[in-house]
Every structure is written in structure tokens, then in C-alpha cells.
PDB file of C-alpha atoms in Angstrom:
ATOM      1  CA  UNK A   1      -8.208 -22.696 -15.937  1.00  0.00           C
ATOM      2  CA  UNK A   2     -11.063 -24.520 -14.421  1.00  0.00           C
ATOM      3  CA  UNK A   3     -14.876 -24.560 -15.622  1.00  0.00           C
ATOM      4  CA  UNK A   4     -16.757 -22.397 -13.978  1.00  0.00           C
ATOM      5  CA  UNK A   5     -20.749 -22.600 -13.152  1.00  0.00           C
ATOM      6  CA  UNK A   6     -23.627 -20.215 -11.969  1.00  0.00           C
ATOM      7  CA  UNK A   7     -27.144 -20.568 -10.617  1.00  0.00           C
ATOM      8  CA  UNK A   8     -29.146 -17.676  -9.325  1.00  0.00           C
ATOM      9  CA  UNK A   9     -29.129 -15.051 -11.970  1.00  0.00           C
ATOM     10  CA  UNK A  10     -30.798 -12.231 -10.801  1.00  0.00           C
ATOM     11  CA  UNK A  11     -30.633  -8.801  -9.569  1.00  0.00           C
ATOM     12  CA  UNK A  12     -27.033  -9.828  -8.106  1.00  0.00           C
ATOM     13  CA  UNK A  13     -26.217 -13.001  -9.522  1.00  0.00           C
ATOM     14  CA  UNK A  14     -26.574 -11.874 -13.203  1.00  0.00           C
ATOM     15  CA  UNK A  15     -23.860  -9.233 -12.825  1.00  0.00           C
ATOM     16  CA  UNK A  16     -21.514 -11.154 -11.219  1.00  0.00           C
ATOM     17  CA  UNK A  17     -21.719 -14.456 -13.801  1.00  0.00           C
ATOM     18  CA  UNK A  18     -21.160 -11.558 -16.498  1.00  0.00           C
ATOM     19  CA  UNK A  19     -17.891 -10.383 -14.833  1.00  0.00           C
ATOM     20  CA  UNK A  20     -16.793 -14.081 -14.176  1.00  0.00           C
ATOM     21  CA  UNK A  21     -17.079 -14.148 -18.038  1.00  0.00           C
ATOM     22  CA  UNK A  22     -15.177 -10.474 -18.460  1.00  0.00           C
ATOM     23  CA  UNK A  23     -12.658 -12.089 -16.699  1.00  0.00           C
ATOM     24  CA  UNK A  24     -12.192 -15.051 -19.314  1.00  0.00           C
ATOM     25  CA  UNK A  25     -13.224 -18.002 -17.798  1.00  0.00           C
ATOM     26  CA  UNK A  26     -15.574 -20.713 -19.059  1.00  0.00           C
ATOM     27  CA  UNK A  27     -19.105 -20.144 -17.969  1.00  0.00           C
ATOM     28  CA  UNK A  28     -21.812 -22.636 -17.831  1.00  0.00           C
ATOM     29  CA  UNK A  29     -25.288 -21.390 -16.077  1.00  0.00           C
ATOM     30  CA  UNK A  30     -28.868 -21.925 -15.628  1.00  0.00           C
ATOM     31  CA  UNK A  31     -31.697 -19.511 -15.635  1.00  0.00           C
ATOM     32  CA  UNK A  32     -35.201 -19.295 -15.692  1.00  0.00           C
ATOM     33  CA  UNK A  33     -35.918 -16.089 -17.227  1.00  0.00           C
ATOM     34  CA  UNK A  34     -35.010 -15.883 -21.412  1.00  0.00           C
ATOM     35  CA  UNK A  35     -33.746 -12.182 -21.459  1.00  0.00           C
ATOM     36  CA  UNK A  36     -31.389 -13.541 -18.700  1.00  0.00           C
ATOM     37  CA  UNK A  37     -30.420 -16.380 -20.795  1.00  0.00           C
ATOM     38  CA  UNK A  38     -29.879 -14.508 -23.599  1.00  0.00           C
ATOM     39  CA  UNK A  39     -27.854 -11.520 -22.627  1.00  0.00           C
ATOM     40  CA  UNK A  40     -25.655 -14.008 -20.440  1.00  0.00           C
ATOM     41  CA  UNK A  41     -25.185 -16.263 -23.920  1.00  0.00           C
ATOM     42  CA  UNK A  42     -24.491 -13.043 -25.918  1.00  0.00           C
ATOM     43  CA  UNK A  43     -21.718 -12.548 -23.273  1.00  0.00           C
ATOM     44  CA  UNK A  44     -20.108 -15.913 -23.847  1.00  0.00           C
ATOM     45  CA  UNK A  45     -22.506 -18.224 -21.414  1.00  0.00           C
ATOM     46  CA  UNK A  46     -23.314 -21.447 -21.998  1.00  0.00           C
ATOM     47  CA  UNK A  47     -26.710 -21.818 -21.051  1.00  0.00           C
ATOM     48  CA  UNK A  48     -28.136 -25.398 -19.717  1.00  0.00           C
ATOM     49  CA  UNK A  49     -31.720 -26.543 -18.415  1.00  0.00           C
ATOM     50  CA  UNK A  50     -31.147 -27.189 -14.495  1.00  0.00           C
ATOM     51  CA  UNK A  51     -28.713 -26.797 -12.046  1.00  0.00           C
ATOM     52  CA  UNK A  52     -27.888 -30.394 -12.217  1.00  0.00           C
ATOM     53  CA  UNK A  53     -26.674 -29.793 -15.226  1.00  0.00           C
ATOM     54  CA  UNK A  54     -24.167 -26.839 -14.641  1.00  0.00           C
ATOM     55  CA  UNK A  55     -22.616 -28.977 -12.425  1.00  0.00           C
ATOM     56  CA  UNK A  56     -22.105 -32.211 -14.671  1.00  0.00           C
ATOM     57  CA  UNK A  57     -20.212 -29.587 -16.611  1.00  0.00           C
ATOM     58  CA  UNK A  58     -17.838 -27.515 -14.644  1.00  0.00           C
ATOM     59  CA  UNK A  59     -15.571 -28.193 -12.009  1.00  0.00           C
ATOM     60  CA  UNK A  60     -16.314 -24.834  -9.388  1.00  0.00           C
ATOM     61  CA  UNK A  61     -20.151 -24.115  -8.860  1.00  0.00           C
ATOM     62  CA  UNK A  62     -21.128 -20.851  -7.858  1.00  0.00           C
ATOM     63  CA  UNK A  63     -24.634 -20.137  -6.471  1.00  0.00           C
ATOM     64  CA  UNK A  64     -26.620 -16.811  -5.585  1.00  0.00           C
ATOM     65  CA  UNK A  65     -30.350 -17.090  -5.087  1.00  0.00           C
ATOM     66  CA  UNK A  66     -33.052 -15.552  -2.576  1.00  0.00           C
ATOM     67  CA  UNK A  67     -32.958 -17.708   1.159  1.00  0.00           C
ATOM     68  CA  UNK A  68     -32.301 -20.757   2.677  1.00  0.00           C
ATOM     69  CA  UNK A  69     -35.596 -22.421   0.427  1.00  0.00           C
ATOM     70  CA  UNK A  70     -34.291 -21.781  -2.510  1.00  0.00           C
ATOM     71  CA  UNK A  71     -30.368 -22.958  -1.667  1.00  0.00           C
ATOM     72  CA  UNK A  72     -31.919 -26.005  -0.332  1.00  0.00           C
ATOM     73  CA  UNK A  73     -33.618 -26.409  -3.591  1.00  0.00           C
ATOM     74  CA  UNK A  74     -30.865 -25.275  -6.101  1.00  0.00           C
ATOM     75  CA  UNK A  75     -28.006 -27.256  -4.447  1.00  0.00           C
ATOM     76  CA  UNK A  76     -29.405 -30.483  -2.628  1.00  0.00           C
ATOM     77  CA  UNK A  77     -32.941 -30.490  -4.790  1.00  0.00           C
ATOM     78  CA  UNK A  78     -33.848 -33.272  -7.529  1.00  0.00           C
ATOM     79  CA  UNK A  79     -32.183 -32.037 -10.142  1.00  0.00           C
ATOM     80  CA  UNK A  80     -29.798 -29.376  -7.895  1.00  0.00           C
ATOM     81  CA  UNK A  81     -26.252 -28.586  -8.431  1.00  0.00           C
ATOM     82  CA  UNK A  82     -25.328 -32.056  -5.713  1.00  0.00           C
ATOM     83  CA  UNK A  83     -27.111 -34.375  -8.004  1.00  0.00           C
ATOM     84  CA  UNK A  84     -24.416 -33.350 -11.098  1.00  0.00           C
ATOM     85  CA  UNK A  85     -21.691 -32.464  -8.648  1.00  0.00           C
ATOM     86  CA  UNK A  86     -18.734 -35.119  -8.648  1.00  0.00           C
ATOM     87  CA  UNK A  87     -15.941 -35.866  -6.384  1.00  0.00           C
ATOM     88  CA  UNK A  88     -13.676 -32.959  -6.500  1.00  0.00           C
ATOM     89  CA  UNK A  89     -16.223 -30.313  -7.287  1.00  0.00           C
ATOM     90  CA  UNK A  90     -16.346 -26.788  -5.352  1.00  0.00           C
ATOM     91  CA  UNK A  91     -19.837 -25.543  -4.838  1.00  0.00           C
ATOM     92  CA  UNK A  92     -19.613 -21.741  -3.782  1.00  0.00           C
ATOM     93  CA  UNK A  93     -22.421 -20.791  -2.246  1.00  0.00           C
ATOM     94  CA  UNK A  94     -22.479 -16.712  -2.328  1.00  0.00           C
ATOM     95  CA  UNK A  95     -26.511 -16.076  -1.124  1.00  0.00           C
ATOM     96  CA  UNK A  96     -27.147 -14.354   2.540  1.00  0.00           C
ATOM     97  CA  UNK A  97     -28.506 -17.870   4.743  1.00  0.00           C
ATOM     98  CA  UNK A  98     -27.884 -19.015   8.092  1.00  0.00           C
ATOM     99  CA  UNK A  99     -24.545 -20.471   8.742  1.00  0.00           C
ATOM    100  CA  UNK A 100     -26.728 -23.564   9.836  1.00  0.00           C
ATOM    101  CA  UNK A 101     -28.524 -24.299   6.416  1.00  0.00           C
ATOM    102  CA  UNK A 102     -24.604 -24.046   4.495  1.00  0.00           C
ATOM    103  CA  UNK A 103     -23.205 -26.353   6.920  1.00  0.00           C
ATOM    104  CA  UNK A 104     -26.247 -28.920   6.162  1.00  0.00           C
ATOM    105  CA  UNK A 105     -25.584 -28.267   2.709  1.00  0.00           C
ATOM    106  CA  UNK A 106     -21.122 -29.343   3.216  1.00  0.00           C
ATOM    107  CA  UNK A 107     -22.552 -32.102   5.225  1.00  0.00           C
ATOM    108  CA  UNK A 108     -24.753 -33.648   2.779  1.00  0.00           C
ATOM    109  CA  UNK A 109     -21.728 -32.411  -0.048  1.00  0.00           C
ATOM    110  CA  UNK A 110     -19.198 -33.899   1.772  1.00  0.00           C
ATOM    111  CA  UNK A 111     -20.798 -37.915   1.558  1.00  0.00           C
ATOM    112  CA  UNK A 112     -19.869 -37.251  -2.843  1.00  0.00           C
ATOM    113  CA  UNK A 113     -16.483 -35.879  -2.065  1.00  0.00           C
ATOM    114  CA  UNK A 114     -17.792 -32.253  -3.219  1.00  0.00           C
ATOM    115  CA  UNK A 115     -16.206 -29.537  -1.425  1.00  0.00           C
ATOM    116  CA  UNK A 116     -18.505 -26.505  -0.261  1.00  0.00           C
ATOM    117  CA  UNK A 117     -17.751 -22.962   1.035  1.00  0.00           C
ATOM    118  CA  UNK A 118     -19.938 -20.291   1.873  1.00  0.00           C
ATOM    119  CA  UNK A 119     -19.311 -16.430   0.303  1.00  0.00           C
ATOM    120  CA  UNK A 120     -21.536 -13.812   0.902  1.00  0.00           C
ATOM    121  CA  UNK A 121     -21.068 -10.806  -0.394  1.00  0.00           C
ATOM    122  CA  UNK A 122     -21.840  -6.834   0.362  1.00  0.00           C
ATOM    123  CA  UNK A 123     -22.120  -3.609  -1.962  1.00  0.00           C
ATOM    124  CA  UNK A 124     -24.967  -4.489  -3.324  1.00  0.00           C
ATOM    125  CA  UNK A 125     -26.560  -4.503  -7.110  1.00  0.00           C
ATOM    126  CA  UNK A 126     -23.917  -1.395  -7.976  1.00  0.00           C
ATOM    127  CA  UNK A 127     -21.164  -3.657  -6.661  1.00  0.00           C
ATOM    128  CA  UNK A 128     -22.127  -6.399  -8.318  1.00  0.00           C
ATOM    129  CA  UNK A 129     -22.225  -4.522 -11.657  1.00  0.00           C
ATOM    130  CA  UNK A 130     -18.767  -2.647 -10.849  1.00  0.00           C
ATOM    131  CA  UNK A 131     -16.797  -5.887  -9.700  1.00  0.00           C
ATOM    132  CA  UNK A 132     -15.984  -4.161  -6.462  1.00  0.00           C
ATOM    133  CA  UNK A 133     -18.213  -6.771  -4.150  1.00  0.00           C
ATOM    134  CA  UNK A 134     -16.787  -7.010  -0.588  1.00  0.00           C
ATOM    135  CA  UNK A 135     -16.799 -11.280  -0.242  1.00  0.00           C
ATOM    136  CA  UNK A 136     -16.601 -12.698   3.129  1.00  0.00           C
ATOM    137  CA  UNK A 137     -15.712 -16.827   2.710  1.00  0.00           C
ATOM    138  CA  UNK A 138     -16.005 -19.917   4.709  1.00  0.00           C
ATOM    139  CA  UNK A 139     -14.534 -22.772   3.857  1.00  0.00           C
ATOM    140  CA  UNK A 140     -10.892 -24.364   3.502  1.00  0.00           C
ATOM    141  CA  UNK A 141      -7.778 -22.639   2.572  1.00  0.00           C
ATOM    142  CA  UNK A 142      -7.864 -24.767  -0.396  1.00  0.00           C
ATOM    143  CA  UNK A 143     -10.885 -23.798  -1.653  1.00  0.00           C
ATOM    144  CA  UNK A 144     -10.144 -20.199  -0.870  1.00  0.00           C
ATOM    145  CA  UNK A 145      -7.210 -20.621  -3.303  1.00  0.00           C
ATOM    146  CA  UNK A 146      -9.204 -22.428  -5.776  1.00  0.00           C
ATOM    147  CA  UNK A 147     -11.955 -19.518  -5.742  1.00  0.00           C
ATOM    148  CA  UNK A 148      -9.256 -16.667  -5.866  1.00  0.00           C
ATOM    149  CA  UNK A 149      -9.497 -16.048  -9.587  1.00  0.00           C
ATOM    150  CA  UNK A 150     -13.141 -15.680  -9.710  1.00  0.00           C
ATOM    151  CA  UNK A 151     -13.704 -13.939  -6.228  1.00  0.00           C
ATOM    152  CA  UNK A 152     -11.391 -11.161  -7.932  1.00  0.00           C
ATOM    153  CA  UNK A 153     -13.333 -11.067 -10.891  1.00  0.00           C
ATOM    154  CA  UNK A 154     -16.575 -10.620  -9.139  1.00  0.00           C
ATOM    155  CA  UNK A 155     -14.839  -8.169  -5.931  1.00  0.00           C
ATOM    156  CA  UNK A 156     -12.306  -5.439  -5.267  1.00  0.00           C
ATOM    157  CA  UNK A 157      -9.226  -7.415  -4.394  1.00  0.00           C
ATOM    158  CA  UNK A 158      -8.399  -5.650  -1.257  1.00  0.00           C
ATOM    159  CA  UNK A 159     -12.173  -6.813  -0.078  1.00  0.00           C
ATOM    160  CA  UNK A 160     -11.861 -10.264  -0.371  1.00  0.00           C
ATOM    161  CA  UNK A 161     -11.810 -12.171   2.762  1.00  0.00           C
ATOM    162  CA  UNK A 162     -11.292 -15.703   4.396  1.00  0.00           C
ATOM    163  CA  UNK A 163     -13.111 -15.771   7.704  1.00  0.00           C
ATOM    164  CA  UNK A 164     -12.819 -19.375   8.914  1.00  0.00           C
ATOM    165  CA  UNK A 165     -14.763 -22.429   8.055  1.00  0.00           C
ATOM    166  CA  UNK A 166     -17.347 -23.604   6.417  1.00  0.00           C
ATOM    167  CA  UNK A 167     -20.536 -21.342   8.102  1.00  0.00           C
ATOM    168  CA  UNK A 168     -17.997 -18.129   9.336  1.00  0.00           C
ATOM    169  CA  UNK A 169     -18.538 -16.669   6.243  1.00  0.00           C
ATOM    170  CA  UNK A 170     -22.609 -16.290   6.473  1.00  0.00           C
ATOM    171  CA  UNK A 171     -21.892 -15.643  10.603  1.00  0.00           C
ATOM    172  CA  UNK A 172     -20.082 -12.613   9.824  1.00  0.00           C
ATOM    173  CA  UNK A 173     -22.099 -11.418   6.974  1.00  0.00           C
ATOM    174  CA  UNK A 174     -25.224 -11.665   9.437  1.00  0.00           C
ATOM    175  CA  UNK A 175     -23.356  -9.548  12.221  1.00  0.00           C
ATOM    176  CA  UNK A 176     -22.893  -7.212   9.444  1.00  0.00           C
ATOM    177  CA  UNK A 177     -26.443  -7.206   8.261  1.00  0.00           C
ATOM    178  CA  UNK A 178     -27.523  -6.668  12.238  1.00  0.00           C
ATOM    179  CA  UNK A 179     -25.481  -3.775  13.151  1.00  0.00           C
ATOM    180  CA  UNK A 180     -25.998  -1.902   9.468  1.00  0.00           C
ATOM    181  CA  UNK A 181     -30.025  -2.578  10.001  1.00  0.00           C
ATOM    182  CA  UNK A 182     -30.099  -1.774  13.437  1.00  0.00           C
ATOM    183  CA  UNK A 183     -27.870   1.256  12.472  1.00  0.00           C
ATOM    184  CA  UNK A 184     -30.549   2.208  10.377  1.00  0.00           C
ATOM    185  CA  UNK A 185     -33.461   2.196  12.018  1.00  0.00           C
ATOM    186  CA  UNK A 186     -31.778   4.113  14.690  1.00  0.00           C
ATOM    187  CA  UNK A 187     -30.782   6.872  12.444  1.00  0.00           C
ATOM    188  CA  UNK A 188     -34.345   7.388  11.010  1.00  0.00           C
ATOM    189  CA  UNK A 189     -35.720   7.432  14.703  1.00  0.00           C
ATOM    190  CA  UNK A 190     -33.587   9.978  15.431  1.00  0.00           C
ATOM    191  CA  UNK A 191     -34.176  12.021  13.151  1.00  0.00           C
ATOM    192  CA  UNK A 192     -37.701  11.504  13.461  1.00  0.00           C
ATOM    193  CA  UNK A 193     -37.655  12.872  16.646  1.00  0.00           C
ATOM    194  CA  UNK A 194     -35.380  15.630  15.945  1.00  0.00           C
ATOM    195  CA  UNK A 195     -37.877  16.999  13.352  1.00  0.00           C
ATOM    196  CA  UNK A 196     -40.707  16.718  16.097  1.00  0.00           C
ATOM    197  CA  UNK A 197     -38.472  18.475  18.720  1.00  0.00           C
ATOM    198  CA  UNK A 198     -38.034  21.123  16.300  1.00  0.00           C
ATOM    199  CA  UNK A 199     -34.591  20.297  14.769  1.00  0.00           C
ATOM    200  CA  UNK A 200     -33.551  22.030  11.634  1.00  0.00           C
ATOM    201  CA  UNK A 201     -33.381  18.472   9.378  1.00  0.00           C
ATOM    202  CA  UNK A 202     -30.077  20.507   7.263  1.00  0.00           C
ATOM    203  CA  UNK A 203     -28.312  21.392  10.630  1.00  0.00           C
ATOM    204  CA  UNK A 204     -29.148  17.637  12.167  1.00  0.00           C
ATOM    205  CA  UNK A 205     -27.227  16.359   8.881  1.00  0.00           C
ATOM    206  CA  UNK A 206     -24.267  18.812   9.519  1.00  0.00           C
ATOM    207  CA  UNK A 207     -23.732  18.054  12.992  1.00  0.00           C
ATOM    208  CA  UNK A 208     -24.233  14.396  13.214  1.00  0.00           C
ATOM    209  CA  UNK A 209     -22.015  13.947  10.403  1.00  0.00           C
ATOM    210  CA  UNK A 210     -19.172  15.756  11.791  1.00  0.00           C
ATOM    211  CA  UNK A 211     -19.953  13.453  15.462  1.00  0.00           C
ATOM    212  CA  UNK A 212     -20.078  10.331  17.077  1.00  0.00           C
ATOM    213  CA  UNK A 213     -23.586   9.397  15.337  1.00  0.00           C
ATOM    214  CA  UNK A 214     -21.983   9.161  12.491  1.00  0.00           C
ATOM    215  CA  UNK A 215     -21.778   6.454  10.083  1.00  0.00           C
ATOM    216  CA  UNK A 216     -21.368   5.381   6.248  1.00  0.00           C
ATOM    217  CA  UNK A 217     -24.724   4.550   6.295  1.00  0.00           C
ATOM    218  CA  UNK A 218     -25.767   8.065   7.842  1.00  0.00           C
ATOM    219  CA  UNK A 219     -24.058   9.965   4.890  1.00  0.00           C
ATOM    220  CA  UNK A 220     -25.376   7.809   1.870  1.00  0.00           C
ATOM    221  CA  UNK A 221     -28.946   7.789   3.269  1.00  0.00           C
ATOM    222  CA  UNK A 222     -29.717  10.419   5.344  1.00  0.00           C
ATOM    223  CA  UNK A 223     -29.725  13.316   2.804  1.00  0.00           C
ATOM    224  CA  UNK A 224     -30.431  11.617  -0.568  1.00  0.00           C
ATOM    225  CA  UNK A 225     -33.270   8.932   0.848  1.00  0.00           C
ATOM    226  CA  UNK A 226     -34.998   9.879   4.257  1.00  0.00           C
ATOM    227  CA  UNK A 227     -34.994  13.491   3.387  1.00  0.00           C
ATOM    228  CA  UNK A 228     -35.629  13.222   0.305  1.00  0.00           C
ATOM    229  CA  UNK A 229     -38.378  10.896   0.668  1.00  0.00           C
ATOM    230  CA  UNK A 230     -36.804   8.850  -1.994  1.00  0.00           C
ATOM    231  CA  UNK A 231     -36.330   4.609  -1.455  1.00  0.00           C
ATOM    232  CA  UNK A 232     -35.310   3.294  -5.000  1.00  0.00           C
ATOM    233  CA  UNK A 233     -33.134   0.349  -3.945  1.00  0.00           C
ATOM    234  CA  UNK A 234     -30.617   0.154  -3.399  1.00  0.00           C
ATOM    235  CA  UNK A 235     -30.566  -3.050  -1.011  1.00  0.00           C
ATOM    236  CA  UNK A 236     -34.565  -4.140  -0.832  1.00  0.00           C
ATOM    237  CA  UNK A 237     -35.754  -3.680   2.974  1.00  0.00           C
ATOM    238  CA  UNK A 238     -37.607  -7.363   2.336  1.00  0.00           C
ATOM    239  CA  UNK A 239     -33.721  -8.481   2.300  1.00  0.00           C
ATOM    240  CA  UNK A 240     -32.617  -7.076   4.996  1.00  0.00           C
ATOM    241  CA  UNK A 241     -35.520  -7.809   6.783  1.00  0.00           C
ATOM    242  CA  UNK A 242     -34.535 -11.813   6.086  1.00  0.00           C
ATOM    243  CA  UNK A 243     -31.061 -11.417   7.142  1.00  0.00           C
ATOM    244  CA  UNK A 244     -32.135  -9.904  10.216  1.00  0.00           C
ATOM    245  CA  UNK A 245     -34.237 -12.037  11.011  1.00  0.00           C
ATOM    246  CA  UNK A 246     -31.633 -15.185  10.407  1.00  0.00           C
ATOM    247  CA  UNK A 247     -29.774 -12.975  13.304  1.00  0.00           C
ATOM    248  CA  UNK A 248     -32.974 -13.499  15.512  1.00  0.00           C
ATOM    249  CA  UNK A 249     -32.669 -17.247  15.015  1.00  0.00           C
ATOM    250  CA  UNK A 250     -29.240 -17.703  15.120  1.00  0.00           C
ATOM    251  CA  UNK A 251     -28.814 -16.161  18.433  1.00  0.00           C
ATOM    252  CA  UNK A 252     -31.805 -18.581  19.190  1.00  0.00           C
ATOM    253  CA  UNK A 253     -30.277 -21.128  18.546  1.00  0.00           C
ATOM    254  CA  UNK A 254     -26.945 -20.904  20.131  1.00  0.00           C
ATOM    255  CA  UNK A 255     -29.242 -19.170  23.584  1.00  0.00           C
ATOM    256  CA  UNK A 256     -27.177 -15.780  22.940  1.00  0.00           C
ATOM    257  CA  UNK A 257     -30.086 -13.128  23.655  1.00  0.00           C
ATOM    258  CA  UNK A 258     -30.291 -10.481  20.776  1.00  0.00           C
ATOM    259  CA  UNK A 259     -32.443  -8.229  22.249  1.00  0.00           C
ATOM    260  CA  UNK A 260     -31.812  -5.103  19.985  1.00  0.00           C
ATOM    261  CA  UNK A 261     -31.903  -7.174  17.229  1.00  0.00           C
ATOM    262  CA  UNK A 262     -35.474  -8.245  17.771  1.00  0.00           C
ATOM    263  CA  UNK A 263     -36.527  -5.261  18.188  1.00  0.00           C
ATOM    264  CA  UNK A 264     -34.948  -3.934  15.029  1.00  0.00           C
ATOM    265  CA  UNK A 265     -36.315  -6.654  13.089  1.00  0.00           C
ATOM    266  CA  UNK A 266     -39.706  -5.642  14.201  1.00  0.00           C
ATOM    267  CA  UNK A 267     -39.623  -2.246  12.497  1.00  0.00           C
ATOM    268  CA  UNK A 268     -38.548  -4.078   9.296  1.00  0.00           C
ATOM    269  CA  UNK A 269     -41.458  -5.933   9.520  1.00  0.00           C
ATOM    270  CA  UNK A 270     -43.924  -3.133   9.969  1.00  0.00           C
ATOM    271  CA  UNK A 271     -42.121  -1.274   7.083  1.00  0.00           C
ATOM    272  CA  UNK A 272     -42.594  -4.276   4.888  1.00  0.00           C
ATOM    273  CA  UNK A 273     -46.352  -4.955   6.182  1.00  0.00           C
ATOM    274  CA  UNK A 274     -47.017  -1.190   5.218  1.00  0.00           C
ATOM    275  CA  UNK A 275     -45.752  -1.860   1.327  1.00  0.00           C
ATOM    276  CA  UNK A 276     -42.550  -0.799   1.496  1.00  0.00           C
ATOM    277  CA  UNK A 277     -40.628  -4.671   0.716  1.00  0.00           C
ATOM    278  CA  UNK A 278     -39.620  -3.626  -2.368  1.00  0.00           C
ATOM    279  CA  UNK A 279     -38.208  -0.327  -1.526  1.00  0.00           C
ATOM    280  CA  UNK A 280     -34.569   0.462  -0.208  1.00  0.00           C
ATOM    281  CA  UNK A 281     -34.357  -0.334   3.658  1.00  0.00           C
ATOM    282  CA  UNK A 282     -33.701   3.112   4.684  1.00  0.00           C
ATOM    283  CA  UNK A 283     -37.712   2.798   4.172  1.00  0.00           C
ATOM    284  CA  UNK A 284     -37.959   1.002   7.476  1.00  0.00           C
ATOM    285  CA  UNK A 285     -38.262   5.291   8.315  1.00  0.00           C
ATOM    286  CA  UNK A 286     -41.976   5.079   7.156  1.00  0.00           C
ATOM    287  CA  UNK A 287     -42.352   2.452  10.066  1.00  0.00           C
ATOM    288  CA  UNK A 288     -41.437   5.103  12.458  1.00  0.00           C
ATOM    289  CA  UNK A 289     -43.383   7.726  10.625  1.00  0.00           C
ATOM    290  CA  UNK A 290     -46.286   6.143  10.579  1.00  0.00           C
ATOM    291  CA  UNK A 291     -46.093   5.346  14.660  1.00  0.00           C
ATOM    292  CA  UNK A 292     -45.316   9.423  15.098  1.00  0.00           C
ATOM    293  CA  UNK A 293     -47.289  10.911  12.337  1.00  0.00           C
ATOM    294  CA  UNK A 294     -44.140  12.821  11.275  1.00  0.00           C
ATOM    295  CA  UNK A 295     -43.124  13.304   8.017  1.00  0.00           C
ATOM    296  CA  UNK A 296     -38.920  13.232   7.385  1.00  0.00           C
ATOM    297  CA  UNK A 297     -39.001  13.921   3.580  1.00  0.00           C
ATOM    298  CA  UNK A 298     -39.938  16.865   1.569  1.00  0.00           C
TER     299      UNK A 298
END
């Protein structure tokens, strides 16, 4: 069974080293914060003091931090996961970043003989805590295999995916990210204006979710968040916000025009401006309440 490493132990990361080590494999990681270090030791960790040095010690490296900055910093930094990494190694890469900055990354990789694939996941901090993550990879078939144990470990089995190469993985996961936050914003507009027209907000909820504007997101967030007035994350509208916006410049960059998108992304951005970052991002609502003066929750 091959060493495993993780760096990027946070609100989804720390979950999904603990499951890694559920699962019985060998787990090396670094961590800035002591209760992480702690509770992940307690669970059978081996704790180290840089990401260098997770990867002088394993053979697969797994990584799950913030943006682009901090992969750039984790993995090809001074004392990042490439400067420990040795011919042969797998880095995983499993943060939300723009296909761009992961192909970089298996460039850079590839001059050491370390292999890199990209695996962002979905389902959020409950998935990462259940082990049911959807993972979307990038990368070679071999490293798909190689990953296969731990991907389980971390994601429901039937969810686990291999999309293409290197950079498919974070392209899909960004499509994803632009139709769920466009989705969204579009359902708390609606309703919005359905409460303004004079819509009953109990017989909008029954109809729509028995029609076309229905959607997964429209039953989970509709009821028990706009109407309730309640944005506990959930998935942090600051994060969605980000991925959006990587949709904005990937369509840049390839001169594909993403015109919904940039809208969509601007709503995030008021949302955020007025405080709500933190929250879930069915709070990108109290962008559009605060433009109409209505009021969706009770």
C-alpha cells in the first residue's frame, strides 16, 4: 500500500485526510493550526513541519487549499510539496483553480519525473465528513488507478470520475460551479420578484418544484435558506464567488464570451461587498434584496 500525504487541512481538507486514515493507509501531513495537528495525530497522522517534507516521505501527495496563490505556494513554493517530491511521485491536487495554474504546476512537475493530476471535488464540508465527495480527475489513466484507493476513501464510489487530462478535471468542476451559481442567483431573483408581484412565497415553492424551474439546488435552498432567511454554510459564497470568477477568465482566455457568467459573478460580488463572504451562497439573495428593497425571509 503506498504512503500517502496531505496539505491543506481545513474546512475540507481535514475531513478528507481523516477518512484517508479510516481507510488504513499511511498518512503523513502538514498543518498550520495545532488543534488540526493534533486531532489528525490522535487519528493516526504523522504530522511534519512543511509540505516539503510530506513529500520526502510518501509516495502519492494529496493537496486541498484555498486558490491558485496558495497551490502555487504549497506545491511549487520553497519548501512546497515539488521541492521533496521525487521521480515517481503523484501529487493530487484536489483544490477548485483554473485548469491553467494545474497544468503550470504538471509542467514544472513533469522536469523531476513527478506525476500530477488535478481532482476537484463537490458536496461540500458534509461530504467531506461523510466520504460521499463527488471527485472529478484529470490526469493519466495511471494515475487514476494509482489514486483509486484513496479517491474511494474520501468519495462515494459511484461519484468518482476520470474526465480527461491533466486540467479537464478543474474545466469541468468550473462548468459546474457556473451553471450551479448562475442557477442560484436566478432562483433568488425570481423569487424576489414573485414576492413583489404578490406571489404567495409557499405556493411559488410548490409549483416551481413540481416544474421546469426546478432544480436540486431549488429544493435544498429555497425553503430552508432564502425563506428562512437563514445562510449558515454550507458552501461559503466568497468560494463560489472565486470559482466563478476563474469561469470569467477562463472563457477569457480561450475568447469564448461568457456573458451570463459575468453577470452572475457580479451579484456574488455585491453579496460579498455587503458582508455576506462568509455566509452560504444562496446569500448572493441579499444582493438582489438590497437592489429591490424586498425582503424573501421571515
Amino acid at each position: 500500500m503506498e504512503k500517502i500525504g496531505f496539505v491543506g487541512l481545513g474546512i475540507m481538507g481535514k475531513p478528507m485526510a481523516l477518512n484517508i486514515i479510516k481507510a488504513g493507509y499511511d498518512l503523513t501531513f502538514y498543518a498550520r493550526r495545532q488543534e488540526v495537528v493534533d486531532e489528525v495525530t490522535a487519528a493516526g497522522g504523522q504530522s511534519v513541519g512543511s509540505s516539503r517534507e510530506v513529500a520526502e516521505a510518501v509516495d502519492i501527495i494529496a493537496t486541498c487549499v484555498t486558490a491558485d496563490p496558495q497551490v502555487r505556494e504549497v506545491i511549487l513554493g520553497d519548501e512546497g510539496v515539488l521541492e521533496g517530491a521525487s521521480e515517481g511521485n503523484l501529487i493530487v491536487d484536489m483544490s477548485t483553480i483554473s485548469p491553467l495554474t494545474i497544468r503550470e504546476v504538471a509542467d514544472r512537475a513533469s522536469d523531476k519525473g513527478v506525476h500530477v493530476m488535478d481532482a476537484p471535488v463537490s458536496g461540500g464540508d458534509t461530504g467531506a465528513i461523510a466520504g460521499t465527495l463527488t471527485i472529478i480527475a484529470g490526469g493519466s489513466k495511471e494515475g487514476f488507478e494509482r489514486c483509486q484507493g484513496i479517491f474511494e476513501a474520501m468519495g462515494n464510489p459511484d461519484n468518482i470520475f476520470h474526465v480527461g487530462d491533466v486540467g479537464v478535471g478543474q474545466t469541468v468542476k468550473i462548468v459546474n460551479q457556473m451553471i450551479g451559481g448562475a442557477n442560484m442567483a436566478m432562483i433568488a431573483e425570481g423569487l424576489t420578484l414573485g414576492l413583489k408581484a404578490g406571489a404567495d412565497p409557499e405556493a411559488m415553492s410548490a409549483v416551481i418544484g413540481v416544474s421546469s424551474g426546478n432544480s436540486t439546488l431549488f429544493q435544498i435552498r429555497a425553503n430552508d435558506f432564502l425563506f428562512k432567511d437563514q445562510f449558515a454554510p454550507g458552501f461559503m459564497l466568497d468560494l463560489m464567488k472565486k470559482d466563478i470568477g476563474i469561469g470569467v477568465d477562463l472563457g477569457k482566455s480561450l475568447d469564448i464570451p461568457v456573458p451570463i457568467t459575468a453577470a452572475v459573478y457580479q451579484m456574488y460580488a455585491a453579496a460579498s461587498t455587503l458582508g455576506h463572504g462568509a455566509d452560504d451562497f444562496s446569500a448572493v439573495s441579499k444582493a438582489i434584496q438590497k437592489l429591490t428593497n424586498v425582503k424573501l425571509g421571515v
